[in-house]
Coordinates of N, CA and C in Angstrom, one line a residue:
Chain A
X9 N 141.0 159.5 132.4 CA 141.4 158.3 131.6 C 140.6 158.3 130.3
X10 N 141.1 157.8 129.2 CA 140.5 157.5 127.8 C 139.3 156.6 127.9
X11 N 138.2 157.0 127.3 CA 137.0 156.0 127.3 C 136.9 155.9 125.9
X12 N 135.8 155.1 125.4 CA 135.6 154.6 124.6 C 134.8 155.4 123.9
X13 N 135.2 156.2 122.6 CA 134.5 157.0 121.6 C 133.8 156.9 120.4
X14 N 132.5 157.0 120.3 CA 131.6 156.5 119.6 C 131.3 157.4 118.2
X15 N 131.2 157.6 117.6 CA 130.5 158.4 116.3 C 130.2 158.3 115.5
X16 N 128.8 158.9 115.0 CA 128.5 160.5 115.6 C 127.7 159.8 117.0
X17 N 127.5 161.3 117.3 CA 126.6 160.9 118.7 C 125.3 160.7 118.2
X18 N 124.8 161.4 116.9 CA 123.0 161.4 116.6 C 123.1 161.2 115.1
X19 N 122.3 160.6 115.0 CA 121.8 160.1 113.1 C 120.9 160.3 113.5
X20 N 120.1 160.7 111.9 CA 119.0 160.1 111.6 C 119.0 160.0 109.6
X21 N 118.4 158.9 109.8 CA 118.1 158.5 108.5 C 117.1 158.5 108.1
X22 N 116.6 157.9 106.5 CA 115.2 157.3 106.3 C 115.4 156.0 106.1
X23 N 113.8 155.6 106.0 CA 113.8 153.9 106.1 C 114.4 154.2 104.3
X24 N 115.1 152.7 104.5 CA 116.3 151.9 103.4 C 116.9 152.9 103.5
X25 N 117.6 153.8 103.8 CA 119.2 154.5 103.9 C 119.9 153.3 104.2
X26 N 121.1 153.6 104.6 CA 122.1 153.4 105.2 C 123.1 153.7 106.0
X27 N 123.9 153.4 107.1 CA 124.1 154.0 108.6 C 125.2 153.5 108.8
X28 N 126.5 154.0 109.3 CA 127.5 153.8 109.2 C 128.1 154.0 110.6
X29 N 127.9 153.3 112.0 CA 128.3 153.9 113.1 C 130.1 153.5 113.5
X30 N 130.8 154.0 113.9 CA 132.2 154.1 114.3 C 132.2 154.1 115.7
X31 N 133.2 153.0 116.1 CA 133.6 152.8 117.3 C 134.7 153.2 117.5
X32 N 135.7 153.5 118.9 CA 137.3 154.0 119.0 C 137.3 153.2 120.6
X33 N 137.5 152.0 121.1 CA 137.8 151.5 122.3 C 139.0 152.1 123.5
X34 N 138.9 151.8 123.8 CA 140.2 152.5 125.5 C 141.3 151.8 124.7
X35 N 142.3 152.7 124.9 CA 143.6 152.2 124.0 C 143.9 151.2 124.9
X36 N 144.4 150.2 124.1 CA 145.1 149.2 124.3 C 143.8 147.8 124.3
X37 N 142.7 148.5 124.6 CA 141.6 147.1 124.3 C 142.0 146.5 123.4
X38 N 141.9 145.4 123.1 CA 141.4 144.9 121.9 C 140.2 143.5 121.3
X39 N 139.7 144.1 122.4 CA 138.0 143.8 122.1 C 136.9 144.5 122.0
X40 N 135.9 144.4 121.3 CA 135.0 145.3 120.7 C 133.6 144.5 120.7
X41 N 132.7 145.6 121.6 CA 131.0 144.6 121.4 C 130.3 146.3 120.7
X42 N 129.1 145.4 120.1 CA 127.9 146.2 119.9 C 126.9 145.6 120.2
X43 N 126.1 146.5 120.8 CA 124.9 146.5 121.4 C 123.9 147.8 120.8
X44 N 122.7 147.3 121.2 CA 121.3 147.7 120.5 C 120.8 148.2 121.9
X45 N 120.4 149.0 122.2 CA 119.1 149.3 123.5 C 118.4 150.2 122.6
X46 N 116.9 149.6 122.9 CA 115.7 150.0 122.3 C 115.0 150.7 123.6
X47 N 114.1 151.8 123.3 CA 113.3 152.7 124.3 C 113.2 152.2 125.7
X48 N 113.4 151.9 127.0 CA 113.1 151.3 128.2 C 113.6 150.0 128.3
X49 N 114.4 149.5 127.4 CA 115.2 148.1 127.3 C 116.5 147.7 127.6
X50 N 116.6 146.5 127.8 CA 118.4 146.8 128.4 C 119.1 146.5 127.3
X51 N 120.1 146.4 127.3 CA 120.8 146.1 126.3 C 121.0 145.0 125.2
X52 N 120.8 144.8 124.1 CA 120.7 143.6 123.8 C 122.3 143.4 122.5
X53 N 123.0 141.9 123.1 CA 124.1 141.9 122.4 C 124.1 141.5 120.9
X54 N 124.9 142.6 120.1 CA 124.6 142.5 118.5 C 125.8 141.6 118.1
X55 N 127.2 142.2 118.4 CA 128.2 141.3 117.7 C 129.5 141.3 118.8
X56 N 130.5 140.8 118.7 CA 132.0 141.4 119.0 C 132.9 141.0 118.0
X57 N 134.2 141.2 119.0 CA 135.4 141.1 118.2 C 136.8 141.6 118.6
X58 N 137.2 140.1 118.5 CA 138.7 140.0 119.5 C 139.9 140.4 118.1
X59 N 141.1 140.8 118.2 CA 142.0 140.7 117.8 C 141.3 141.1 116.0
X60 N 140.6 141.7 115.5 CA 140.2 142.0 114.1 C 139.0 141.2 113.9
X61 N 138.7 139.8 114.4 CA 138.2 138.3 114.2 C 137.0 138.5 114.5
X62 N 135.8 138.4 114.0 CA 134.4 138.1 114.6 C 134.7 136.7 115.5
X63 N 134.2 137.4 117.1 CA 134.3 136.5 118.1 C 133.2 135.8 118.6
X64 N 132.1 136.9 118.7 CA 130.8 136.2 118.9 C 129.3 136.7 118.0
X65 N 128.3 136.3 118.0 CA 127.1 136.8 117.5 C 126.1 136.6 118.0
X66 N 125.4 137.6 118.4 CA 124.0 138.0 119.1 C 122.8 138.2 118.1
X67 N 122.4 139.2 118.3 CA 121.0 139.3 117.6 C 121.1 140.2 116.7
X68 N 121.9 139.9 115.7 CA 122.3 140.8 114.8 C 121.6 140.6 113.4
X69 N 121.0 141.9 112.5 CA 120.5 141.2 111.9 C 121.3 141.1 110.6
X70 N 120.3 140.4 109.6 CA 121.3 140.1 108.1 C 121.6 141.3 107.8
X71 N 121.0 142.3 108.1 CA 121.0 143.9 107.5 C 122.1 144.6 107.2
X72 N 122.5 144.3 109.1 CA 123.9 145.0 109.8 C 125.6 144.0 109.4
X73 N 126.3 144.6 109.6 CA 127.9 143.8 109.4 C 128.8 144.8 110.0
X74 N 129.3 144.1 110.5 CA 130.5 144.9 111.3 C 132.1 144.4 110.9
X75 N 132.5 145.1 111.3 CA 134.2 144.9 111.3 C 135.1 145.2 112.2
X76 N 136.3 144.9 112.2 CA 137.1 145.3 113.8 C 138.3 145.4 112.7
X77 N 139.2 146.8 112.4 CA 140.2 147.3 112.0 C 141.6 147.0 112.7
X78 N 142.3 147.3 111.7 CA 144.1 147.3 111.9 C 144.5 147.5 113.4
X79 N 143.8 148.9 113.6 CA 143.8 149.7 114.9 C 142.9 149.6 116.1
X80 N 142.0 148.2 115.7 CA 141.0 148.0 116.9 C 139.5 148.9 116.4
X81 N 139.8 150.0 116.0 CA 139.1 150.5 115.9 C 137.4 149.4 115.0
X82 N 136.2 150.0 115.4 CA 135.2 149.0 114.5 C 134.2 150.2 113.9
X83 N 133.6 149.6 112.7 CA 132.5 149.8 112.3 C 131.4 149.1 112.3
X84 N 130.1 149.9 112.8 CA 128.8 148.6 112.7 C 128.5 149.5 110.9
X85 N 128.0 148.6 109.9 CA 127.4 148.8 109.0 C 125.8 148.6 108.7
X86 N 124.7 149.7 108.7 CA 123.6 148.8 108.5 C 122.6 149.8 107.4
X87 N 122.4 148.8 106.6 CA 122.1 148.6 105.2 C 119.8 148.2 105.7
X88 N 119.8 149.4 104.7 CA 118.0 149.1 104.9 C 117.6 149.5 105.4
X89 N 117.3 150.6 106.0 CA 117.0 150.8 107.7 C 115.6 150.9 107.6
X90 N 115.4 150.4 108.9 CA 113.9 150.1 109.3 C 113.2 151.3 110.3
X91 N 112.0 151.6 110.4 CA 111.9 152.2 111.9 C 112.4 151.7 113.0
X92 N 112.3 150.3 112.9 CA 112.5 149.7 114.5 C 113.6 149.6 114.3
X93 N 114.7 150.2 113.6 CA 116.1 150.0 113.8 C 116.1 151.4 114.8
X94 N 115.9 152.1 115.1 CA 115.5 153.4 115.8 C 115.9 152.9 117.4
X95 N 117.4 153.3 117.7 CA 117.6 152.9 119.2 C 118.9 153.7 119.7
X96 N 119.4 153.3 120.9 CA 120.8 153.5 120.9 C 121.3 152.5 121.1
X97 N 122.7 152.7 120.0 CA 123.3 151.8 119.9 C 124.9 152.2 120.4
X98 N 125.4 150.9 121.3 CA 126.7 150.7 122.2 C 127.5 150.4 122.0
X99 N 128.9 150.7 122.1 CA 130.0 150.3 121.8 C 130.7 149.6 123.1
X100 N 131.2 148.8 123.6 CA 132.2 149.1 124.6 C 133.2 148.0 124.1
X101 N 134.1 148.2 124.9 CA 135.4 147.6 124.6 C 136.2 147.0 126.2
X102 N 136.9 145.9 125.8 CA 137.5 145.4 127.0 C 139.1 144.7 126.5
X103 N 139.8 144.5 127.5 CA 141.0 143.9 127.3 C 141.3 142.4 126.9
X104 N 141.5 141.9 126.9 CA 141.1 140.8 126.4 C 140.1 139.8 126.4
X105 N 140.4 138.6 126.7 CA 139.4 137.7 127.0 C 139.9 137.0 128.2
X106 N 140.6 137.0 128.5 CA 140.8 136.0 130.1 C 139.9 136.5 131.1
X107 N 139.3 135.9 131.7 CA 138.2 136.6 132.5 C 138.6 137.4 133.6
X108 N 139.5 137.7 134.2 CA 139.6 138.9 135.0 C 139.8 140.2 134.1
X109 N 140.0 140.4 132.8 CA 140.3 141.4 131.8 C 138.8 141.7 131.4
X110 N 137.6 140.7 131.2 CA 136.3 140.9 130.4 C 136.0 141.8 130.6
X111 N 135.5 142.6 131.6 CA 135.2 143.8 132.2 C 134.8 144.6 131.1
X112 N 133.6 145.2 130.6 CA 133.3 145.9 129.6 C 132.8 147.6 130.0
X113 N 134.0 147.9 128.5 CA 133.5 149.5 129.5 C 133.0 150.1 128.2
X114 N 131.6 150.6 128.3 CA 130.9 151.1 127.4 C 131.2 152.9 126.8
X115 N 130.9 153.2 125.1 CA 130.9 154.2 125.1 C 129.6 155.0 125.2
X116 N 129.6 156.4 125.0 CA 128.2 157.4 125.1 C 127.2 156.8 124.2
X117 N 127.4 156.5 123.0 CA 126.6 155.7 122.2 C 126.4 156.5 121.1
X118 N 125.3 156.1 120.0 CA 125.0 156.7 119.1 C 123.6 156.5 118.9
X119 N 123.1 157.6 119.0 CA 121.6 157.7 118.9 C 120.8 158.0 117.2
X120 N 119.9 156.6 117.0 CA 120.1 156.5 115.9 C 118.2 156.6 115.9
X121 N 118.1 157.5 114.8 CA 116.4 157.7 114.6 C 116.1 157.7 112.8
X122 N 115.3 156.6 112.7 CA 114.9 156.3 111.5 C 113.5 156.8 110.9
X123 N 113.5 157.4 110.0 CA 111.8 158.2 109.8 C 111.5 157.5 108.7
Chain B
X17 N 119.6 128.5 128.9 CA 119.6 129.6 128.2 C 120.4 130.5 129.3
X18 N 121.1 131.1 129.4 CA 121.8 132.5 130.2 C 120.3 133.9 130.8
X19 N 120.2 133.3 131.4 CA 118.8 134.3 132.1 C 119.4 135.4 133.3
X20 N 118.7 136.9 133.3 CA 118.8 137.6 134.4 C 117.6 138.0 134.7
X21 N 117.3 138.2 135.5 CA 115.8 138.9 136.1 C 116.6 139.7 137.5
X22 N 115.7 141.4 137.3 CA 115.9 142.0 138.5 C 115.0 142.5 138.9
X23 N 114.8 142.7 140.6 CA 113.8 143.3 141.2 C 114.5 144.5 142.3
X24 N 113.8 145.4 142.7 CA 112.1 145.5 141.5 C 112.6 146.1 140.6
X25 N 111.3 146.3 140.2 CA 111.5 147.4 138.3 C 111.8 148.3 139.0
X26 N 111.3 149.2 139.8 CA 111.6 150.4 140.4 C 111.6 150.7 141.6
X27 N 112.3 151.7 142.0 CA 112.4 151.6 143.5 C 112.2 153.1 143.9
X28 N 111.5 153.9 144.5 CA 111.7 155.2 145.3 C 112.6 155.0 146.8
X29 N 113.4 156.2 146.9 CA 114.0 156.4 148.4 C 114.2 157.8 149.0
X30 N 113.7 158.0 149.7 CA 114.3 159.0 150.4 C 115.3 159.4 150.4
X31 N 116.1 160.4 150.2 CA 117.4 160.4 150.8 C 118.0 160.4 151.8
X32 N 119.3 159.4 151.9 CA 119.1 158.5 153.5 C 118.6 156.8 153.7
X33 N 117.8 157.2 153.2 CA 117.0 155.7 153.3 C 118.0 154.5 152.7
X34 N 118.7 153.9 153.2 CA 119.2 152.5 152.6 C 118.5 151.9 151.9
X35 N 118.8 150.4 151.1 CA 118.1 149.4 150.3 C 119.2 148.8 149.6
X36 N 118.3 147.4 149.1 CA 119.1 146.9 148.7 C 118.4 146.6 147.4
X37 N 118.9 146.4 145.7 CA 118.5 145.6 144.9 C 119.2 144.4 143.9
X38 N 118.0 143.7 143.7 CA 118.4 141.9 143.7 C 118.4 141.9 142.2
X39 N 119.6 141.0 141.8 CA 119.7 140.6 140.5 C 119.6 138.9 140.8
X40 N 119.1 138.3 140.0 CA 118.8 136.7 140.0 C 119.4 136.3 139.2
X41 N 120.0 135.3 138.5 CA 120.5 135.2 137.5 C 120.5 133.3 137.5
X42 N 120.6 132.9 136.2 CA 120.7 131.3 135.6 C 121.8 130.9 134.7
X43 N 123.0 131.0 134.7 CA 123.6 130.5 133.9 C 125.1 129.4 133.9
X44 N 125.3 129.2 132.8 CA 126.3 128.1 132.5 C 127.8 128.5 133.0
X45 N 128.2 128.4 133.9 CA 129.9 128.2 133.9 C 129.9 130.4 133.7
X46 N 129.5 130.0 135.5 CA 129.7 131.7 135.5 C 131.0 131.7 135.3
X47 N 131.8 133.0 134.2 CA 132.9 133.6 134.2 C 132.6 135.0 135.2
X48 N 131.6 136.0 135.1 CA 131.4 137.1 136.1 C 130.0 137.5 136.0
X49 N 129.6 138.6 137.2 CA 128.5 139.2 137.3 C 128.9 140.5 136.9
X50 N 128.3 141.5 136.5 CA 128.6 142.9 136.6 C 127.6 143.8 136.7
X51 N 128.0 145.2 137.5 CA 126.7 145.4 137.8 C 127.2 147.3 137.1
X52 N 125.9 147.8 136.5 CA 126.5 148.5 135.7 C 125.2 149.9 136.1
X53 N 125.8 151.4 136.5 CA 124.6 152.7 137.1 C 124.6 153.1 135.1
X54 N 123.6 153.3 134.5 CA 122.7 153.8 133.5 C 122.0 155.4 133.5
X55 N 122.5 156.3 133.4 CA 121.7 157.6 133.5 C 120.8 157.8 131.7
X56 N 119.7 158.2 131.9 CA 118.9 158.6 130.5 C 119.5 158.8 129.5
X57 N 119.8 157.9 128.4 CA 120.6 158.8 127.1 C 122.1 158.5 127.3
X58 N 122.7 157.9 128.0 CA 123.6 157.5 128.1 C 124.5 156.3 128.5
X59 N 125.6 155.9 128.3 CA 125.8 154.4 128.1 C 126.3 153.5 129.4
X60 N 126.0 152.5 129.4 CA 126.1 151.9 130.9 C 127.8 152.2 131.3
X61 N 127.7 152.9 132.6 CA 128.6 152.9 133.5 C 129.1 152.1 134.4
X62 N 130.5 151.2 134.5 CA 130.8 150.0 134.7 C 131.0 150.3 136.8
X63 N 130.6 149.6 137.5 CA 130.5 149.7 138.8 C 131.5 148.6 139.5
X64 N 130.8 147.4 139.3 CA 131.7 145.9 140.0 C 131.5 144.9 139.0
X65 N 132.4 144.2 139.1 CA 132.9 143.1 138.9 C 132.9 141.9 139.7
X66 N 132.4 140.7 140.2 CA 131.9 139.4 140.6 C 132.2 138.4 140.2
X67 N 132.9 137.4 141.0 CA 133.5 136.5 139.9 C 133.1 134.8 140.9
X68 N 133.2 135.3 141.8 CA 132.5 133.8 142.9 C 131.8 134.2 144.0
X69 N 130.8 133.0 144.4 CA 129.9 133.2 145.3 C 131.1 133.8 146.7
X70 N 130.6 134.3 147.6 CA 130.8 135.2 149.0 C 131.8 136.1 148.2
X71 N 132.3 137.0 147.1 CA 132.6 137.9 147.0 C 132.1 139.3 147.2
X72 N 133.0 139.8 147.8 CA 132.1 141.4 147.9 C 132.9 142.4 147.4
X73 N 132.0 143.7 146.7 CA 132.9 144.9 146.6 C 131.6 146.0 146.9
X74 N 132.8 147.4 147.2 CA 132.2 148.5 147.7 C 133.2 149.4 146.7
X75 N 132.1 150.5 146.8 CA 132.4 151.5 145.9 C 131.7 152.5 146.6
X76 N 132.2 153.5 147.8 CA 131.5 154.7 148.1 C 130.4 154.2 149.1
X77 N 129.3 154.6 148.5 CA 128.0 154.2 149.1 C 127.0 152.8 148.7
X78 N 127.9 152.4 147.4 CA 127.9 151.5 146.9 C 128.1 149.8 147.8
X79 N 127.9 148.6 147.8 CA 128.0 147.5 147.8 C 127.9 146.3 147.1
X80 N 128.3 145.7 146.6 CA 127.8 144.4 145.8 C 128.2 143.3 146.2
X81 N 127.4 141.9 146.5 CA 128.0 141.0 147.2 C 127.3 139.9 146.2
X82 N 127.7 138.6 146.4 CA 127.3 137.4 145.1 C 127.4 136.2 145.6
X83 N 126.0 135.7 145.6 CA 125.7 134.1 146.0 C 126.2 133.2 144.7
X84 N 125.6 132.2 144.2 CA 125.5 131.1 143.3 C 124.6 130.9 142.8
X85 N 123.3 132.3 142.9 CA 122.2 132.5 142.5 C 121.7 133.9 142.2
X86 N 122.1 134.6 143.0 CA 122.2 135.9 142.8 C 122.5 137.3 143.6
X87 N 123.0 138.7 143.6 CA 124.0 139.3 143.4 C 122.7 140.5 144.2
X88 N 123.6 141.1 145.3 CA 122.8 142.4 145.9 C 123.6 143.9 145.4
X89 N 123.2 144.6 145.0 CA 123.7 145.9 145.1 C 122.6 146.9 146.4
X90 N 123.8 146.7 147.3 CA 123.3 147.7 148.7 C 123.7 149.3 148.6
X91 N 122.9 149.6 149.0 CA 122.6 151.5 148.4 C 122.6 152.1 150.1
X92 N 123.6 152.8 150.3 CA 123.6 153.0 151.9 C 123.2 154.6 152.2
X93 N 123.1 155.2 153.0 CA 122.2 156.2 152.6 C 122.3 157.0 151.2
X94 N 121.5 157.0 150.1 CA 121.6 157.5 149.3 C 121.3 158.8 149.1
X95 N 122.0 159.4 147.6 CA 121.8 160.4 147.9 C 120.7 161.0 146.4
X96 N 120.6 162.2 146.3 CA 119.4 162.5 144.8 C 120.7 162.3 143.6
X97 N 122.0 161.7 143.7 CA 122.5 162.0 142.7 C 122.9 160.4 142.2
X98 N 122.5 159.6 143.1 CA 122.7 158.0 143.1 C 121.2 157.9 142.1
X99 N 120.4 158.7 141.4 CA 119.2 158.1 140.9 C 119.5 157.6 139.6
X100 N 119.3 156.9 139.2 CA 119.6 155.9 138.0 C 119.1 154.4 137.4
X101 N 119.4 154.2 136.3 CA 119.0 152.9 136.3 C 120.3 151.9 136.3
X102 N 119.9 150.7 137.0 CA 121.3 150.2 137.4 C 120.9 148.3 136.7
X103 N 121.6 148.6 136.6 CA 121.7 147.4 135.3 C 123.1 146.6 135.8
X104 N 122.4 144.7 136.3 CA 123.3 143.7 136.1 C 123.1 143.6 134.8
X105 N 124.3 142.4 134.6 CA 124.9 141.4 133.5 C 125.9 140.5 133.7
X106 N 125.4 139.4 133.6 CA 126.3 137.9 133.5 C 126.8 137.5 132.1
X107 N 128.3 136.9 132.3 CA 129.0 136.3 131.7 C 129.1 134.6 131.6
X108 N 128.5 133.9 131.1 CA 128.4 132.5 131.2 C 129.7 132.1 130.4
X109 N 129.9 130.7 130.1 CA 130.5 130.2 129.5 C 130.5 130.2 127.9
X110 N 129.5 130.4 127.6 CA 129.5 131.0 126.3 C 130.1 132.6 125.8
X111 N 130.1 133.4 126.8 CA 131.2 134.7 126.9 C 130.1 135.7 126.6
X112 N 129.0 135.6 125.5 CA 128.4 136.6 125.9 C 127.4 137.5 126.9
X113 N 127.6 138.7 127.2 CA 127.1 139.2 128.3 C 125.9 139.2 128.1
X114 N 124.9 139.1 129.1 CA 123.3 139.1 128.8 C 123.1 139.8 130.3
X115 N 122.1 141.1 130.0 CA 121.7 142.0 130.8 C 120.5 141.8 131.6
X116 N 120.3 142.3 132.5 CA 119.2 142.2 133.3 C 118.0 143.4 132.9
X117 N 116.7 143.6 133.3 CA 115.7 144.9 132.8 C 116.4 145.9 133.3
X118 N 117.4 145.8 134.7 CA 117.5 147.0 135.4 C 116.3 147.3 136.6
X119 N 116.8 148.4 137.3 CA 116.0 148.9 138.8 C 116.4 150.4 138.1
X120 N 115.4 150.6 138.0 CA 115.1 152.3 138.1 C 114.9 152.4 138.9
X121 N 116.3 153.5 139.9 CA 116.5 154.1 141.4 C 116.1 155.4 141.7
X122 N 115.3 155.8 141.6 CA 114.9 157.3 141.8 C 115.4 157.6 143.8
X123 N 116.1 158.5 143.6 CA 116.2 159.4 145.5 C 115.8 160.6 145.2
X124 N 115.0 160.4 146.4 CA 114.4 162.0 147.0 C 114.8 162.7 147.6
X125 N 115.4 164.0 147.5 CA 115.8 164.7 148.4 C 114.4 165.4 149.8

């Protein structure tokens, strides 16, 4: 079955670059979260996005901005980068919003290292 | 606030050896529990789904059952390939998901 495709798998930048990660959800989702996991941490929620629409906001910072495309498809954008932006960061995607659909199914991620 | 806490942090087992671990959770107008296996370097893997107290599901050697307070995942004889970190998360009424630290499951062959 189709999972949820993330890219790239590995960055690295320098601090103040800029980072451009790409999400591709399970066809036919059309919901989209990002998430942040830092070294030994669980996940922490950055943004989503139902139907193109910013749905909800986590702990996202001013830095980052995201988007949800024509095609579902999302980009996280983040501008500045810090060391402590230095994590993996998660895509997953789910079917809608009615709660027996929430079910989130994550992608491999993108491993992001800032020097 | 939408809270999870799980115990323990970590767990060793034999392989074979059964257990159980506990997710606790505090929140507003549960919509679901979810309980999700985590391997190093890669992205949480979706297990069960929980949606009211006395529900249960099994998966294999897997189990997960759900009070109105908090959620067991039973590990029935395990094996060295069940080692992982296994990560709840609840759904409140506010919709976003908030994670628990996780049980780092190490099995011993």
């Amino acid at each position: 079955a189709a999972g949820v495709i993330q890219s790239p798998r590995h960055l690295i930048k320098e601090k103040r670059e800029t980072a451009t990660l790409k999400c591709y959800p399970i066809p036919r989702h059309d919901t989209v979260y990002w998430y942040q996991q830092g070294p030994g941490q669980d996940p922490q929620f950055l943004i989503s996005f139902y139907e193109k629409m910013q749905s909800d906001k986590g702990s996202i910072p001013d830095r980052f901005s995201a988007q949800q495309f024509s095609d579902y498809h999302s980009e996280l954008n983040m501008s500045s980068l810090e060391l402590g932006d230095s994590a993996l960061y998660f895509c997953a995607s789910s079917l809608g919003r009615l709660a027996a659909q929430e079910t989130q199914y994550f992608g491999p991620g993108t491993r992001l290292l800032v020097l | 606030e939408d809270q999870v806490t799980q115990s323990p942090e970590a767990l060793r087992l034999q392989e074979g050896e059964s257990s159980s671990l506990n997710c606790s959770y505090t929140v507003s107008g549960l919509r679901g529990l979810f309980w999700y296996r985590q391997d190093p370097g890669k992205g949480p893997e979706f297990l069960f789904t929980l949606y009211s107290a006395g529900e249960e599901k099994e998966k294999e050697r897997l189990k997960a059952t759900l009070t109105k307070k908090e959620s067991f995942l039973h590990i029935t004889a395990p094996k060295p390939e069940d080692s992982a970190t296994y990560l709840c998360a609840v759904q409140g009424g506010g919709q976003n998901f908030v994670f628990g630290p996780g049980t780092r499951l190490s099995v011993l062959p």
